[in-house]
């Protein structure tokens, strides 16, 4: 890959920031080349690599101006508050060859090109050829969604073949699971296998989960401006939208099989069966983010106020998703009205565990099995009534 070279440093670009916070790159005379284009991703966007006086930066943008560019900066600040390694973003604009305004972001490279190699999750696991259960596909209705179990099975397979120890493999997968929890918390709906990566040191066996990057489809900010207006004005509809926003990597379990019939919720419960991952959410993410400070930090960075609707949508979306996560992890998802004695007994056990604050990952798994038994009891009862 060849970089477009600039005599400006990233610090110099502050001189070209406009009143809305966008750095106007048209004023520094950048000329992209076919060789500087990023090979990954879609062809519709401008995606080029630039060397700003020693700093390697990806420039990404498109003609359409929407709010997804702000999502990158907001998620970056959320990650910073939680101590998650993350790419650095800033707002940019420039004119294309036809004179059209392009709006987007610049992001500093997350690797040292001379010493490190970026290996995406897709590089490691490839494509999932087909689902074992066709019903899963029908439930998800999105062809680019990947089963979580496929990703971890492939990762274990690849890392084992590469000679990593069992402990190292489990640690890598646990870090991967924690990152997926984070993506659920910020409603990142485009974290497919190209948008998660590992970093490998040159001439070394050492590998680690890479920083967060490419989070523009988060917090519902990628939605059309009119939809953003609608959600900001109707919190009930926003919560419904948050409830159906699912990840690109996950699992789906029907109610009949003891699940919640929701890809993001079933994925959450499955991830939190590991007590360390459960504790990571409860101890780190649950109370680790102050959205007011997040938004203030973004405004300080771009030296301009964020659009009010962006701030409102980001805050409401983050709050709605994490309130629902807490309900699920506290076992507050069962809504049945059966009055049979076994039902009442099982409900009592579940409520007792909730009341005593002992919802560990293992108990979430136990609780879900108990809830399945309750569901089966309800189904049997209804079937008996139908037969009568």
Short mmCIF file of N, CA, C and O in Angstrom, two decimals, residues 10-24 70 73 77 88-92 294-307 311:
data_model
loop_
_atom_site.label_atom_id
_atom_site.label_comp_id
_atom_site.label_asym_id
_atom_site.label_seq_id
_atom_site.Cartn_x
_atom_site.Cartn_y
_atom_site.Cartn_z
N UNK A 10 -1.00 16.13 12.13
CA UNK A 10 -2.39 16.12 12.60
C UNK A 10 -2.70 17.36 13.43
O UNK A 10 -3.82 17.89 13.38
N UNK A 11 -1.71 17.82 14.18
CA UNK A 11 -1.91 19.02 15.00
C UNK A 11 -2.14 20.24 14.10
O UNK A 11 -2.93 21.14 14.44
N UNK A 12 -1.47 20.29 12.96
CA UNK A 12 -1.63 21.42 12.03
C UNK A 12 -3.05 21.53 11.48
O UNK A 12 -3.49 22.61 11.10
N UNK A 13 -3.75 20.40 11.44
CA UNK A 13 -5.09 20.39 10.83
C UNK A 13 -6.10 21.21 11.61
O UNK A 13 -7.16 21.57 11.07
N UNK A 14 -5.80 21.50 12.87
CA UNK A 14 -6.72 22.31 13.68
C UNK A 14 -6.99 23.66 13.02
O UNK A 14 -8.07 24.24 13.18
N UNK A 15 -6.03 24.14 12.27
CA UNK A 15 -6.17 25.43 11.60
C UNK A 15 -7.31 25.43 10.59
O UNK A 15 -7.86 26.49 10.25
N UNK A 16 -7.69 24.24 10.12
CA UNK A 16 -8.68 24.14 9.06
C UNK A 16 -10.02 23.59 9.55
O UNK A 16 -10.84 23.15 8.74
N UNK A 17 -10.25 23.65 10.84
CA UNK A 17 -11.52 23.16 11.40
C UNK A 17 -12.59 24.24 11.27
O UNK A 17 -12.36 25.40 11.63
N UNK A 18 -13.78 23.87 10.79
CA UNK A 18 -14.84 24.87 10.61
C UNK A 18 -15.69 24.99 11.87
O UNK A 18 -15.45 24.33 12.88
N UNK A 19 -16.70 25.83 11.81
CA UNK A 19 -17.53 26.13 12.98
C UNK A 19 -18.36 24.93 13.43
O UNK A 19 -18.85 24.90 14.56
N UNK A 20 -18.54 23.94 12.56
CA UNK A 20 -19.30 22.74 12.93
C UNK A 20 -18.39 21.61 13.42
O UNK A 20 -18.87 20.52 13.73
N UNK A 21 -17.08 21.87 13.44
CA UNK A 21 -16.16 20.87 13.97
C UNK A 21 -15.47 20.02 12.93
O UNK A 21 -14.67 19.15 13.28
N UNK A 22 -15.75 20.24 11.64
CA UNK A 22 -15.16 19.44 10.58
C UNK A 22 -13.86 20.07 10.09
O UNK A 22 -13.81 21.27 9.81
N UNK A 23 -12.82 19.25 9.95
CA UNK A 23 -11.55 19.70 9.38
C UNK A 23 -11.69 19.67 7.86
O UNK A 23 -12.00 18.63 7.28
N UNK A 24 -11.46 20.82 7.22
CA UNK A 24 -11.63 20.93 5.77
C UNK A 24 -10.31 20.54 5.09
O UNK A 24 -9.39 21.35 4.97
N UNK A 70 -20.66 11.04 13.81
CA UNK A 70 -20.57 11.37 15.23
C UNK A 70 -20.50 10.11 16.09
O UNK A 70 -19.92 10.13 17.17
N UNK A 73 -16.95 9.06 17.05
CA UNK A 73 -16.32 9.85 18.11
C UNK A 73 -16.95 9.56 19.47
O UNK A 73 -16.25 9.52 20.49
N UNK A 77 -15.17 7.77 22.84
CA UNK A 77 -15.12 8.33 24.19
C UNK A 77 -15.71 7.38 25.22
O UNK A 77 -15.23 7.31 26.36
N UNK A 88 -8.53 6.35 17.22
CA UNK A 88 -8.80 7.77 17.40
C UNK A 88 -9.45 8.33 16.14
O UNK A 88 -8.94 8.13 15.03
N UNK A 89 -10.56 9.05 16.31
CA UNK A 89 -11.31 9.60 15.18
C UNK A 89 -11.43 11.11 15.27
O UNK A 89 -11.36 11.70 16.34
N UNK A 90 -11.64 11.72 14.10
CA UNK A 90 -11.95 13.15 14.04
C UNK A 90 -12.81 13.40 12.81
O UNK A 90 -12.82 12.60 11.86
N UNK A 91 -13.55 14.51 12.82
CA UNK A 91 -14.44 14.86 11.73
C UNK A 91 -13.68 15.55 10.60
O UNK A 91 -12.84 16.42 10.86
N UNK A 92 -13.98 15.16 9.36
CA UNK A 92 -13.33 15.80 8.21
C UNK A 92 -14.35 16.03 7.10
O UNK A 92 -15.42 15.40 7.07
N UNK A 294 -19.03 12.08 28.27
CA UNK A 294 -18.67 11.58 26.94
C UNK A 294 -18.93 12.64 25.88
O UNK A 294 -18.07 12.97 25.06
N UNK A 295 -20.13 13.22 25.90
CA UNK A 295 -20.51 14.20 24.89
C UNK A 295 -19.72 15.50 25.04
O UNK A 295 -19.33 16.13 24.05
N UNK A 296 -19.45 15.88 26.27
CA UNK A 296 -18.62 17.07 26.51
C UNK A 296 -17.21 16.87 25.95
O UNK A 296 -16.64 17.78 25.33
N UNK A 297 -16.66 15.68 26.12
CA UNK A 297 -15.31 15.40 25.61
C UNK A 297 -15.26 15.44 24.09
O UNK A 297 -14.28 15.89 23.50
N UNK A 298 -16.33 14.94 23.45
CA UNK A 298 -16.39 15.00 21.99
C UNK A 298 -16.42 16.45 21.53
O UNK A 298 -15.71 16.84 20.58
N UNK A 299 -17.21 17.26 22.20
CA UNK A 299 -17.30 18.68 21.82
C UNK A 299 -15.98 19.40 22.03
O UNK A 299 -15.60 20.27 21.23
N UNK A 300 -15.26 19.04 23.08
CA UNK A 300 -13.93 19.63 23.29
C UNK A 300 -12.98 19.24 22.17
O UNK A 300 -12.18 20.04 21.70
N UNK A 301 -13.08 17.99 21.73
CA UNK A 301 -12.20 17.50 20.68
C UNK A 301 -12.43 18.23 19.37
O UNK A 301 -11.48 18.64 18.68
N UNK A 302 -13.71 18.39 18.99
CA UNK A 302 -14.02 19.01 17.69
C UNK A 302 -14.17 20.53 17.80
O UNK A 302 -14.37 21.20 16.78
N UNK A 303 -14.07 21.03 19.03
CA UNK A 303 -14.16 22.48 19.28
C UNK A 303 -15.42 23.09 18.69
O UNK A 303 -15.42 24.18 18.08
N UNK A 304 -16.51 22.36 18.86
CA UNK A 304 -17.81 22.81 18.35
C UNK A 304 -18.90 22.02 19.06
O UNK A 304 -18.67 20.90 19.54
N UNK A 305 -20.10 22.59 19.16
CA UNK A 305 -21.20 21.85 19.79
C UNK A 305 -21.72 20.75 18.88
O UNK A 305 -21.77 20.91 17.66
N UNK A 306 -22.07 19.63 19.47
CA UNK A 306 -22.73 18.57 18.73
C UNK A 306 -24.18 18.97 18.48
O UNK A 306 -24.78 19.68 19.30
N UNK A 307 -24.78 18.52 17.39
CA UNK A 307 -26.22 18.76 17.19
C UNK A 307 -27.01 18.19 18.37
O UNK A 307 -26.72 17.10 18.86
N UNK A 311 -26.96 14.38 20.46
CA UNK A 311 -26.72 14.16 21.90
C UNK A 311 -27.89 13.43 22.54
O UNK A 311 -27.70 12.50 23.33
#
